């Protein structure tokens, strides 16, 4: 993605500063839930204040068509990544292990690949044996559809957790581990899961 850069400590400080101070055109989502001391996530949102997640969708690296709404009723971990991003390399096995262990419990991982070069993205997917689909997002258009104030989509990796009702429950800048994801999704699985309904028509 043109202009994208790997997540660094400096980028994290900058992103945090933007989140706290705000800037022109910036409309943050209220963090009423509070992350709390020691929380692995930058933001957590109480159930009543969770914004609806946009129905991110399109072609995956494997040429299939996937939409976030396909997973309604499941908890979905949306992960923005790029093949050039060092922390994304460190995060890949954590996401794979998390997907493997939690898939049967109604949790899905959905990647947003920011590579302009699809060949590099496919090589990354193959090398790290990613066991989850990744939507092609070379211009960052899908990431920019996320509500403002949750993540800085210009800094990778980032994570957004969507609850079974299709609402954004948590977000994070920087690499995340399997254990940190487990801590965040476990409470979401305790809530009643909505009945699956047919996917909306996309004609």
mmCIF file with all atom_site columns, C-alpha atoms in Angstrom:
data_model
loop_
_atom_site.group_PDB
_atom_site.id
_atom_site.type_symbol
_atom_site.label_atom_id
_atom_site.label_alt_id
_atom_site.label_comp_id
_atom_site.label_asym_id
_atom_site.label_entity_id
_atom_site.label_seq_id
_atom_site.pdbx_PDB_ins_code
_atom_site.Cartn_x
_atom_site.Cartn_y
_atom_site.Cartn_z
_atom_site.occupancy
_atom_site.B_iso_or_equiv
_atom_site.pdbx_formal_charge
_atom_site.auth_seq_id
_atom_site.auth_comp_id
_atom_site.auth_asym_id
_atom_site.auth_atom_id
_atom_site.pdbx_PDB_model_num
ATOM 1   C CA . UNK A 1 1   ? 0.000   0.000   0.000  1.00 0.00 ? 1   UNK A CA 1
ATOM 2   C CA . UNK A 1 2   ? 1.476   3.284   -1.050 1.00 0.00 ? 2   UNK A CA 1
ATOM 3   C CA . UNK A 1 3   ? 2.710   5.236   1.903  1.00 0.00 ? 3   UNK A CA 1
ATOM 4   C CA . UNK A 1 4   ? 2.153   2.430   4.394  1.00 0.00 ? 4   UNK A CA 1
ATOM 5   C CA . UNK A 1 5   ? 4.886   1.669   6.855  1.00 0.00 ? 5   UNK A CA 1
ATOM 6   C CA . UNK A 1 6   ? 5.647   -1.059  9.373  1.00 0.00 ? 6   UNK A CA 1
ATOM 7   C CA . UNK A 1 7   ? 4.498   -0.516  12.931 1.00 0.00 ? 7   UNK A CA 1
ATOM 8   C CA . UNK A 1 8   ? 7.315   0.796   15.093 1.00 0.00 ? 8   UNK A CA 1
ATOM 9   C CA . UNK A 1 9   ? 7.544   2.048   18.645 1.00 0.00 ? 9   UNK A CA 1
ATOM 10  C CA . UNK A 1 10  ? 7.691   5.596   17.310 1.00 0.00 ? 10  UNK A CA 1
ATOM 11  C CA . UNK A 1 11  ? 4.619   4.992   15.174 1.00 0.00 ? 11  UNK A CA 1
ATOM 12  C CA . UNK A 1 12  ? 2.841   3.599   18.203 1.00 0.00 ? 12  UNK A CA 1
ATOM 13  C CA . UNK A 1 13  ? 3.619   6.733   20.213 1.00 0.00 ? 13  UNK A CA 1
ATOM 14  C CA . UNK A 1 14  ? 2.414   8.893   17.335 1.00 0.00 ? 14  UNK A CA 1
ATOM 15  C CA . UNK A 1 15  ? -0.785  6.870   16.951 1.00 0.00 ? 15  UNK A CA 1
ATOM 16  C CA . UNK A 1 16  ? -1.450  7.081   20.681 1.00 0.00 ? 16  UNK A CA 1
ATOM 17  C CA . UNK A 1 17  ? -0.887  10.813  20.575 1.00 0.00 ? 17  UNK A CA 1
ATOM 18  C CA . UNK A 1 18  ? -3.356  11.195  17.736 1.00 0.00 ? 18  UNK A CA 1
ATOM 19  C CA . UNK A 1 19  ? -5.917  9.076   19.578 1.00 0.00 ? 19  UNK A CA 1
ATOM 20  C CA . UNK A 1 20  ? -5.625  11.195  22.702 1.00 0.00 ? 20  UNK A CA 1
ATOM 21  C CA . UNK A 1 21  ? -5.172  14.655  21.254 1.00 0.00 ? 21  UNK A CA 1
ATOM 22  C CA . UNK A 1 22  ? -7.234  14.420  18.082 1.00 0.00 ? 22  UNK A CA 1
ATOM 23  C CA . UNK A 1 23  ? -6.627  16.312  14.855 1.00 0.00 ? 23  UNK A CA 1
ATOM 24  C CA . UNK A 1 24  ? -8.528  18.017  12.071 1.00 0.00 ? 24  UNK A CA 1
ATOM 25  C CA . UNK A 1 25  ? -11.170 15.741  10.616 1.00 0.00 ? 25  UNK A CA 1
ATOM 26  C CA . UNK A 1 26  ? -10.647 13.147  13.329 1.00 0.00 ? 26  UNK A CA 1
ATOM 27  C CA . UNK A 1 27  ? -13.784 11.752  15.020 1.00 0.00 ? 27  UNK A CA 1
ATOM 28  C CA . UNK A 1 28  ? -12.797 9.134   17.623 1.00 0.00 ? 28  UNK A CA 1
ATOM 29  C CA . UNK A 1 29  ? -15.171 6.457   18.803 1.00 0.00 ? 29  UNK A CA 1
ATOM 30  C CA . UNK A 1 30  ? -15.923 6.869   22.508 1.00 0.00 ? 30  UNK A CA 1
ATOM 31  C CA . UNK A 1 31  ? -13.945 4.356   24.540 1.00 0.00 ? 31  UNK A CA 1
ATOM 32  C CA . UNK A 1 32  ? -16.575 3.968   27.241 1.00 0.00 ? 32  UNK A CA 1
ATOM 33  C CA . UNK A 1 33  ? -15.545 0.446   28.064 1.00 0.00 ? 33  UNK A CA 1
ATOM 34  C CA . UNK A 1 34  ? -12.029 1.442   28.988 1.00 0.00 ? 34  UNK A CA 1
ATOM 35  C CA . UNK A 1 35  ? -9.012  -0.688  28.253 1.00 0.00 ? 35  UNK A CA 1
ATOM 36  C CA . UNK A 1 36  ? -8.003  -0.987  31.874 1.00 0.00 ? 36  UNK A CA 1
ATOM 37  C CA . UNK A 1 37  ? -4.535  -1.452  33.311 1.00 0.00 ? 37  UNK A CA 1
ATOM 38  C CA . UNK A 1 38  ? -2.667  -4.257  31.653 1.00 0.00 ? 38  UNK A CA 1
ATOM 39  C CA . UNK A 1 39  ? -5.194  -4.677  28.839 1.00 0.00 ? 39  UNK A CA 1
ATOM 40  C CA . UNK A 1 40  ? -3.534  -5.987  25.668 1.00 0.00 ? 40  UNK A CA 1
ATOM 41  C CA . UNK A 1 41  ? -5.871  -3.894  23.523 1.00 0.00 ? 41  UNK A CA 1
ATOM 42  C CA . UNK A 1 42  ? -5.723  -0.172  22.833 1.00 0.00 ? 42  UNK A CA 1
ATOM 43  C CA . UNK A 1 43  ? -9.491  0.152   23.047 1.00 0.00 ? 43  UNK A CA 1
ATOM 44  C CA . UNK A 1 44  ? -12.352 -1.905  24.401 1.00 0.00 ? 44  UNK A CA 1
ATOM 45  C CA . UNK A 1 45  ? -15.949 -0.831  23.961 1.00 0.00 ? 45  UNK A CA 1
ATOM 46  C CA . UNK A 1 46  ? -18.891 -1.592  26.212 1.00 0.00 ? 46  UNK A CA 1
ATOM 47  C CA . UNK A 1 47  ? -21.687 -3.548  24.562 1.00 0.00 ? 47  UNK A CA 1
ATOM 48  C CA . UNK A 1 48  ? -24.060 -0.603  24.362 1.00 0.00 ? 48  UNK A CA 1
ATOM 49  C CA . UNK A 1 49  ? -21.489 1.641   22.675 1.00 0.00 ? 49  UNK A CA 1
ATOM 50  C CA . UNK A 1 50  ? -20.065 -0.677  20.035 1.00 0.00 ? 50  UNK A CA 1
ATOM 51  C CA . UNK A 1 51  ? -20.334 0.720   16.495 1.00 0.00 ? 51  UNK A CA 1
ATOM 52  C CA . UNK A 1 52  ? -21.514 -1.521  13.674 1.00 0.00 ? 52  UNK A CA 1
ATOM 53  C CA . UNK A 1 53  ? -18.626 -2.935  11.656 1.00 0.00 ? 53  UNK A CA 1
ATOM 54  C CA . UNK A 1 54  ? -18.690 -2.142  7.933  1.00 0.00 ? 54  UNK A CA 1
ATOM 55  C CA . UNK A 1 55  ? -19.316 -5.175  5.740  1.00 0.00 ? 55  UNK A CA 1
ATOM 56  C CA . UNK A 1 56  ? -15.746 -5.468  4.508  1.00 0.00 ? 56  UNK A CA 1
ATOM 57  C CA . UNK A 1 57  ? -15.572 -7.770  1.530  1.00 0.00 ? 57  UNK A CA 1
ATOM 58  C CA . UNK A 1 58  ? -14.096 -8.593  -1.839 1.00 0.00 ? 58  UNK A CA 1
ATOM 59  C CA . UNK A 1 59  ? -11.550 -10.940 -3.358 1.00 0.00 ? 59  UNK A CA 1
ATOM 60  C CA . UNK A 1 60  ? -9.142  -12.888 -1.189 1.00 0.00 ? 60  UNK A CA 1
ATOM 61  C CA . UNK A 1 61  ? -5.565  -13.756 -2.074 1.00 0.00 ? 61  UNK A CA 1
ATOM 62  C CA . UNK A 1 62  ? -6.878  -17.154 -3.168 1.00 0.00 ? 62  UNK A CA 1
ATOM 63  C CA . UNK A 1 63  ? -9.373  -15.595 -5.566 1.00 0.00 ? 63  UNK A CA 1
ATOM 64  C CA . UNK A 1 64  ? -12.468 -16.335 -3.501 1.00 0.00 ? 64  UNK A CA 1
ATOM 65  C CA . UNK A 1 65  ? -15.101 -13.794 -2.474 1.00 0.00 ? 65  UNK A CA 1
ATOM 66  C CA . UNK A 1 66  ? -15.551 -13.201 1.249  1.00 0.00 ? 66  UNK A CA 1
ATOM 67  C CA . UNK A 1 67  ? -17.561 -10.666 3.242  1.00 0.00 ? 67  UNK A CA 1
ATOM 68  C CA . UNK A 1 68  ? -17.402 -9.962  6.947  1.00 0.00 ? 68  UNK A CA 1
ATOM 69  C CA . UNK A 1 69  ? -21.155 -10.539 7.111  1.00 0.00 ? 69  UNK A CA 1
ATOM 70  C CA . UNK A 1 70  ? -20.551 -14.156 6.075  1.00 0.00 ? 70  UNK A CA 1
ATOM 71  C CA . UNK A 1 71  ? -19.324 -14.700 9.641  1.00 0.00 ? 71  UNK A CA 1
ATOM 72  C CA . UNK A 1 72  ? -22.278 -13.124 11.457 1.00 0.00 ? 72  UNK A CA 1
ATOM 73  C CA . UNK A 1 73  ? -22.818 -15.046 14.682 1.00 0.00 ? 73  UNK A CA 1
ATOM 74  C CA . UNK A 1 74  ? -19.078 -15.635 15.098 1.00 0.00 ? 74  UNK A CA 1
ATOM 75  C CA . UNK A 1 75  ? -16.427 -13.481 16.732 1.00 0.00 ? 75  UNK A CA 1
ATOM 76  C CA . UNK A 1 76  ? -14.174 -12.155 13.964 1.00 0.00 ? 76  UNK A CA 1
ATOM 77  C CA . UNK A 1 77  ? -10.598 -10.959 14.411 1.00 0.00 ? 77  UNK A CA 1
ATOM 78  C CA . UNK A 1 78  ? -9.793  -8.583  11.540 1.00 0.00 ? 78  UNK A CA 1
ATOM 79  C CA . UNK A 1 79  ? -6.036  -8.258  11.072 1.00 0.00 ? 79  UNK A CA 1
ATOM 80  C CA . UNK A 1 80  ? -4.400  -5.650  8.839  1.00 0.00 ? 80  UNK A CA 1
ATOM 81  C CA . UNK A 1 81  ? -1.001  -6.823  7.584  1.00 0.00 ? 81  UNK A CA 1
ATOM 82  C CA . UNK A 1 82  ? 1.639   -6.424  4.878  1.00 0.00 ? 82  UNK A CA 1
ATOM 83  C CA . UNK A 1 83  ? 4.449   -8.692  3.701  1.00 0.00 ? 83  UNK A CA 1
ATOM 84  C CA . UNK A 1 84  ? 7.124   -6.022  4.336  1.00 0.00 ? 84  UNK A CA 1
ATOM 85  C CA . UNK A 1 85  ? 6.043   -5.520  7.957  1.00 0.00 ? 85  UNK A CA 1
ATOM 86  C CA . UNK A 1 86  ? 8.382   -7.066  10.536 1.00 0.00 ? 86  UNK A CA 1
ATOM 87  C CA . UNK A 1 87  ? 5.825   -7.217  13.370 1.00 0.00 ? 87  UNK A CA 1
ATOM 88  C CA . UNK A 1 88  ? 3.391   -8.873  10.927 1.00 0.00 ? 88  UNK A CA 1
ATOM 89  C CA . UNK A 1 89  ? 5.935   -11.681 10.475 1.00 0.00 ? 89  UNK A CA 1
ATOM 90  C CA . UNK A 1 90  ? 6.127   -12.145 14.252 1.00 0.00 ? 90  UNK A CA 1
ATOM 91  C CA . UNK A 1 91  ? 2.345   -12.055 14.529 1.00 0.00 ? 91  UNK A CA 1
ATOM 92  C CA . UNK A 1 92  ? 1.598   -14.584 11.737 1.00 0.00 ? 92  UNK A CA 1
ATOM 93  C CA . UNK A 1 93  ? 2.216   -17.780 13.763 1.00 0.00 ? 93  UNK A CA 1
ATOM 94  C CA . UNK A 1 94  ? 0.238   -16.350 16.678 1.00 0.00 ? 94  UNK A CA 1
ATOM 95  C CA . UNK A 1 95  ? -2.771  -15.716 14.434 1.00 0.00 ? 95  UNK A CA 1
ATOM 96  C CA . UNK A 1 96  ? -2.439  -19.174 12.910 1.00 0.00 ? 96  UNK A CA 1
ATOM 97  C CA . UNK A 1 97  ? -2.371  -20.870 16.287 1.00 0.00 ? 97  UNK A CA 1
ATOM 98  C CA . UNK A 1 98  ? -5.272  -18.785 17.499 1.00 0.00 ? 98  UNK A CA 1
ATOM 99  C CA . UNK A 1 99  ? -7.349  -19.681 14.424 1.00 0.00 ? 99  UNK A CA 1
ATOM 100 C CA . UNK A 1 100 ? -6.522  -23.367 14.849 1.00 0.00 ? 100 UNK A CA 1
ATOM 101 C CA . UNK A 1 101 ? -7.480  -23.490 18.529 1.00 0.00 ? 101 UNK A CA 1
ATOM 102 C CA . UNK A 1 102 ? -10.535 -21.235 18.465 1.00 0.00 ? 102 UNK A CA 1
ATOM 103 C CA . UNK A 1 103 ? -12.153 -21.976 15.095 1.00 0.00 ? 103 UNK A CA 1
ATOM 104 C CA . UNK A 1 104 ? -14.416 -24.673 16.564 1.00 0.00 ? 104 UNK A CA 1
ATOM 105 C CA . UNK A 1 105 ? -15.626 -22.243 19.226 1.00 0.00 ? 105 UNK A CA 1
ATOM 106 C CA . UNK A 1 106 ? -17.040 -19.811 16.696 1.00 0.00 ? 106 UNK A CA 1
ATOM 107 C CA . UNK A 1 107 ? -14.066 -17.511 16.138 1.00 0.00 ? 107 UNK A CA 1
ATOM 108 C CA . UNK A 1 108 ? -12.702 -16.514 12.735 1.00 0.00 ? 108 UNK A CA 1
ATOM 109 C CA . UNK A 1 109 ? -9.648  -14.567 11.576 1.00 0.00 ? 109 UNK A CA 1
ATOM 110 C CA . UNK A 1 110 ? -9.972  -12.348 8.500  1.00 0.00 ? 110 UNK A CA 1
ATOM 111 C CA . UNK A 1 111 ? -6.871  -10.648 7.112  1.00 0.00 ? 111 UNK A CA 1
ATOM 112 C CA . UNK A 1 112 ? -6.648  -7.358  5.224  1.00 0.00 ? 112 UNK A CA 1
ATOM 113 C CA . UNK A 1 113 ? -3.561  -7.567  3.014  1.00 0.00 ? 113 UNK A CA 1
ATOM 114 C CA . UNK A 1 114 ? -2.080  -4.161  2.204  1.00 0.00 ? 114 UNK A CA 1
ATOM 115 C CA . UNK A 1 115 ? 0.441   -5.343  -0.411 1.00 0.00 ? 115 UNK A CA 1
ATOM 116 C CA . UNK A 1 116 ? 0.369   -3.671  -3.809 1.00 0.00 ? 116 UNK A CA 1
ATOM 117 C CA . UNK A 1 117 ? 2.193   -6.690  -5.236 1.00 0.00 ? 117 UNK A CA 1
ATOM 118 C CA . UNK A 1 118 ? -0.129  -9.682  -4.927 1.00 0.00 ? 118 UNK A CA 1
ATOM 119 C CA . UNK A 1 119 ? 2.801   -12.018 -5.621 1.00 0.00 ? 119 UNK A CA 1
ATOM 120 C CA . UNK A 1 120 ? 4.569   -10.878 -2.472 1.00 0.00 ? 120 UNK A CA 1
ATOM 121 C CA . UNK A 1 121 ? 1.363   -11.290 -0.488 1.00 0.00 ? 121 UNK A CA 1
ATOM 122 C CA . UNK A 1 122 ? 0.814   -14.817 -1.801 1.00 0.00 ? 122 UNK A CA 1
ATOM 123 C CA . UNK A 1 123 ? 4.424   -15.713 -1.010 1.00 0.00 ? 123 UNK A CA 1
ATOM 124 C CA . UNK A 1 124 ? 3.934   -14.403 2.544  1.00 0.00 ? 124 UNK A CA 1
ATOM 125 C CA . UNK A 1 125 ? 0.721   -16.382 2.914  1.00 0.00 ? 125 UNK A CA 1
ATOM 126 C CA . UNK A 1 126 ? 2.405   -19.557 1.694  1.00 0.00 ? 126 UNK A CA 1
ATOM 127 C CA . UNK A 1 127 ? 5.601   -19.110 3.703  1.00 0.00 ? 127 UNK A CA 1
ATOM 128 C CA . UNK A 1 128 ? 3.747   -18.533 6.965  1.00 0.00 ? 128 UNK A CA 1
ATOM 129 C CA . UNK A 1 129 ? 1.013   -21.059 6.130  1.00 0.00 ? 129 UNK A CA 1
ATOM 130 C CA . UNK A 1 130 ? -1.758  -18.644 6.930  1.00 0.00 ? 130 UNK A CA 1
ATOM 131 C CA . UNK A 1 131 ? -4.828  -20.721 7.680  1.00 0.00 ? 131 UNK A CA 1
ATOM 132 C CA . UNK A 1 132 ? -7.314  -17.877 7.294  1.00 0.00 ? 132 UNK A CA 1
ATOM 133 C CA . UNK A 1 133 ? -8.500  -15.825 4.294  1.00 0.00 ? 133 UNK A CA 1
ATOM 134 C CA . UNK A 1 134 ? -7.073  -12.394 3.587  1.00 0.00 ? 134 UNK A CA 1
ATOM 135 C CA . UNK A 1 135 ? -8.894  -9.773  1.547  1.00 0.00 ? 135 UNK A CA 1
ATOM 136 C CA . UNK A 1 136 ? -6.836  -7.818  -0.952 1.00 0.00 ? 136 UNK A CA 1
ATOM 137 C CA . UNK A 1 137 ? -6.613  -4.200  0.186  1.00 0.00 ? 137 UNK A CA 1
ATOM 138 C CA . UNK A 1 138 ? -3.659  -2.700  -1.722 1.00 0.00 ? 138 UNK A CA 1
ATOM 139 C CA . UNK A 1 139 ? -4.938  0.877   -1.505 1.00 0.00 ? 139 UNK A CA 1
ATOM 140 C CA . UNK A 1 140 ? -6.201  0.574   2.052  1.00 0.00 ? 140 UNK A CA 1
ATOM 141 C CA . UNK A 1 141 ? -9.798  1.333   1.057  1.00 0.00 ? 141 UNK A CA 1
ATOM 142 C CA . UNK A 1 142 ? -11.261 -1.455  3.184  1.00 0.00 ? 142 UNK A CA 1
ATOM 143 C CA . UNK A 1 143 ? -9.290  -0.436  6.249  1.00 0.00 ? 143 UNK A CA 1
ATOM 144 C CA . UNK A 1 144 ? -10.394 3.172   5.868  1.00 0.00 ? 144 UNK A CA 1
ATOM 145 C CA . UNK A 1 145 ? -14.016 2.063   6.128  1.00 0.00 ? 145 UNK A CA 1
ATOM 146 C CA . UNK A 1 146 ? -13.473 1.223   9.797  1.00 0.00 ? 146 UNK A CA 1
ATOM 147 C CA . UNK A 1 147 ? -14.852 3.829   12.230 1.00 0.00 ? 147 UNK A CA 1
ATOM 148 C CA . UNK A 1 148 ? -12.415 6.675   12.828 1.00 0.00 ? 148 UNK A CA 1
ATOM 149 C CA . UNK A 1 149 ? -10.418 6.573   16.015 1.00 0.00 ? 149 UNK A CA 1
ATOM 150 C CA . UNK A 1 150 ? -10.088 2.816   16.391 1.00 0.00 ? 150 UNK A CA 1
ATOM 151 C CA . UNK A 1 151 ? -6.807  2.213   14.572 1.00 0.00 ? 151 UNK A CA 1
ATOM 152 C CA . UNK A 1 152 ? -4.311  4.002   12.383 1.00 0.00 ? 152 UNK A CA 1
ATOM 153 C CA . UNK A 1 153 ? -4.555  1.968   9.181  1.00 0.00 ? 153 UNK A CA 1
ATOM 154 C CA . UNK A 1 154 ? -1.321  3.530   7.886  1.00 0.00 ? 154 UNK A CA 1
ATOM 155 C CA . UNK A 1 155 ? 0.625   1.632   10.552 1.00 0.00 ? 155 UNK A CA 1
ATOM 156 C CA . UNK A 1 156 ? 0.723   -2.158  10.470 1.00 0.00 ? 156 UNK A CA 1
ATOM 157 C CA . UNK A 1 157 ? -0.236  -4.503  11.954 1.00 0.00 ? 157 UNK A CA 1
ATOM 158 C CA . UNK A 1 158 ? -3.553  -3.537  13.489 1.00 0.00 ? 158 UNK A CA 1
ATOM 159 C CA . UNK A 1 159 ? -6.403  -5.633  14.870 1.00 0.00 ? 159 UNK A CA 1
ATOM 160 C CA . UNK A 1 160 ? -10.141 -5.057  15.206 1.00 0.00 ? 160 UNK A CA 1
ATOM 161 C CA . UNK A 1 161 ? -12.363 -7.568  17.014 1.00 0.00 ? 161 UNK A CA 1
ATOM 162 C CA . UNK A 1 162 ? -15.983 -7.871  15.867 1.00 0.00 ? 162 UNK A CA 1
ATOM 163 C CA . UNK A 1 163 ? -18.570 -9.427  18.173 1.00 0.00 ? 163 UNK A CA 1
ATOM 164 C CA . UNK A 1 164 ? -21.186 -12.009 17.070 1.00 0.00 ? 164 UNK A CA 1
ATOM 165 C CA . UNK A 1 165 ? -23.711 -9.229  16.420 1.00 0.00 ? 165 UNK A CA 1
ATOM 166 C CA . UNK A 1 166 ? -21.369 -7.574  13.917 1.00 0.00 ? 166 UNK A CA 1
ATOM 167 C CA . UNK A 1 167 ? -20.255 -4.741  16.195 1.00 0.00 ? 167 UNK A CA 1
ATOM 168 C CA . UNK A 1 168 ? -16.698 -3.632  16.917 1.00 0.00 ? 168 UNK A CA 1
ATOM 169 C CA . UNK A 1 169 ? -15.757 -4.614  20.461 1.00 0.00 ? 169 UNK A CA 1
ATOM 170 C CA . UNK A 1 170 ? -12.011 -3.916  20.634 1.00 0.00 ? 170 UNK A CA 1
ATOM 171 C CA . UNK A 1 171 ? -9.042  -2.657  18.639 1.00 0.00 ? 171 UNK A CA 1
ATOM 172 C CA . UNK A 1 172 ? -5.276  -2.664  18.881 1.00 0.00 ? 172 UNK A CA 1
ATOM 173 C CA . UNK A 1 173 ? -2.232  -1.178  17.176 1.00 0.00 ? 173 UNK A CA 1
ATOM 174 C CA . UNK A 1 174 ? 0.817   -3.422  16.861 1.00 0.00 ? 174 UNK A CA 1
ATOM 175 C CA . UNK A 1 175 ? 1.312   -7.177  16.891 1.00 0.00 ? 175 UNK A CA 1
ATOM 176 C CA . UNK A 1 176 ? -0.952  -9.285  19.081 1.00 0.00 ? 176 UNK A CA 1
ATOM 177 C CA . UNK A 1 177 ? -0.384  -12.730 20.570 1.00 0.00 ? 177 UNK A CA 1
ATOM 178 C CA . UNK A 1 178 ? -2.643  -15.758 20.749 1.00 0.00 ? 178 UNK A CA 1
ATOM 179 C CA . UNK A 1 179 ? -2.991  -15.346 24.519 1.00 0.00 ? 179 UNK A CA 1
ATOM 180 C CA . UNK A 1 180 ? -3.941  -11.675 24.224 1.00 0.00 ? 180 UNK A CA 1
ATOM 181 C CA . UNK A 1 181 ? -6.584  -12.490 21.619 1.00 0.00 ? 181 UNK A CA 1
ATOM 182 C CA . UNK A 1 182 ? -7.972  -15.260 23.820 1.00 0.00 ? 182 UNK A CA 1
ATOM 183 C CA . UNK A 1 183 ? -8.393  -12.814 26.712 1.00 0.00 ? 183 UNK A CA 1
ATOM 184 C CA . UNK A 1 184 ? -10.383 -10.437 24.519 1.00 0.00 ? 184 UNK A CA 1
ATOM 185 C CA . UNK A 1 185 ? -12.635 -12.894 22.674 1.00 0.00 ? 185 UNK A CA 1
ATOM 186 C CA . UNK A 1 186 ? -13.547 -15.113 25.652 1.00 0.00 ? 186 UNK A CA 1
ATOM 187 C CA . UNK A 1 187 ? -16.078 -12.649 27.148 1.00 0.00 ? 187 UNK A CA 1
ATOM 188 C CA . UNK A 1 188 ? -17.630 -12.136 23.694 1.00 0.00 ? 188 UNK A CA 1
ATOM 189 C CA . UNK A 1 189 ? -18.336 -15.844 23.371 1.00 0.00 ? 189 UNK A CA 1
ATOM 190 C CA . UNK A 1 190 ? -20.307 -15.867 26.623 1.00 0.00 ? 190 UNK A CA 1
ATOM 191 C CA . UNK A 1 191 ? -23.000 -13.593 25.190 1.00 0.00 ? 191 UNK A CA 1
ATOM 192 C CA . UNK A 1 192 ? -25.983 -15.169 23.380 1.00 0.00 ? 192 UNK A CA 1
ATOM 193 C CA . UNK A 1 193 ? -25.151 -15.705 19.721 1.00 0.00 ? 193 UNK A CA 1
ATOM 194 C CA . UNK A 1 194 ? -27.605 -14.393 17.127 1.00 0.00 ? 194 UNK A CA 1
ATOM 195 C CA . UNK A 1 195 ? -29.303 -16.770 14.734 1.00 0.00 ? 195 UNK A CA 1
ATOM 196 C CA . UNK A 1 196 ? -27.524 -16.961 11.416 1.00 0.00 ? 196 UNK A CA 1
ATOM 197 C CA . UNK A 1 197 ? -29.515 -15.448 8.597  1.00 0.00 ? 197 UNK A CA 1
ATOM 198 C CA . UNK A 1 198 ? -29.025 -15.745 4.833  1.00 0.00 ? 198 UNK A CA 1
ATOM 199 C CA . UNK A 1 199 ? -26.293 -13.482 3.515  1.00 0.00 ? 199 UNK A CA 1
ATOM 200 C CA . UNK A 1 200 ? -27.735 -10.234 2.100  1.00 0.00 ? 200 UNK A CA 1
ATOM 201 C CA . UNK A 1 201 ? -28.095 -9.952  -1.656 1.00 0.00 ? 201 UNK A CA 1
ATOM 202 C CA . UNK A 1 202 ? -25.153 -8.140  -3.254 1.00 0.00 ? 202 UNK A CA 1
ATOM 203 C CA . UNK A 1 203 ? -26.482 -7.582  -6.748 1.00 0.00 ? 203 UNK A CA 1
#
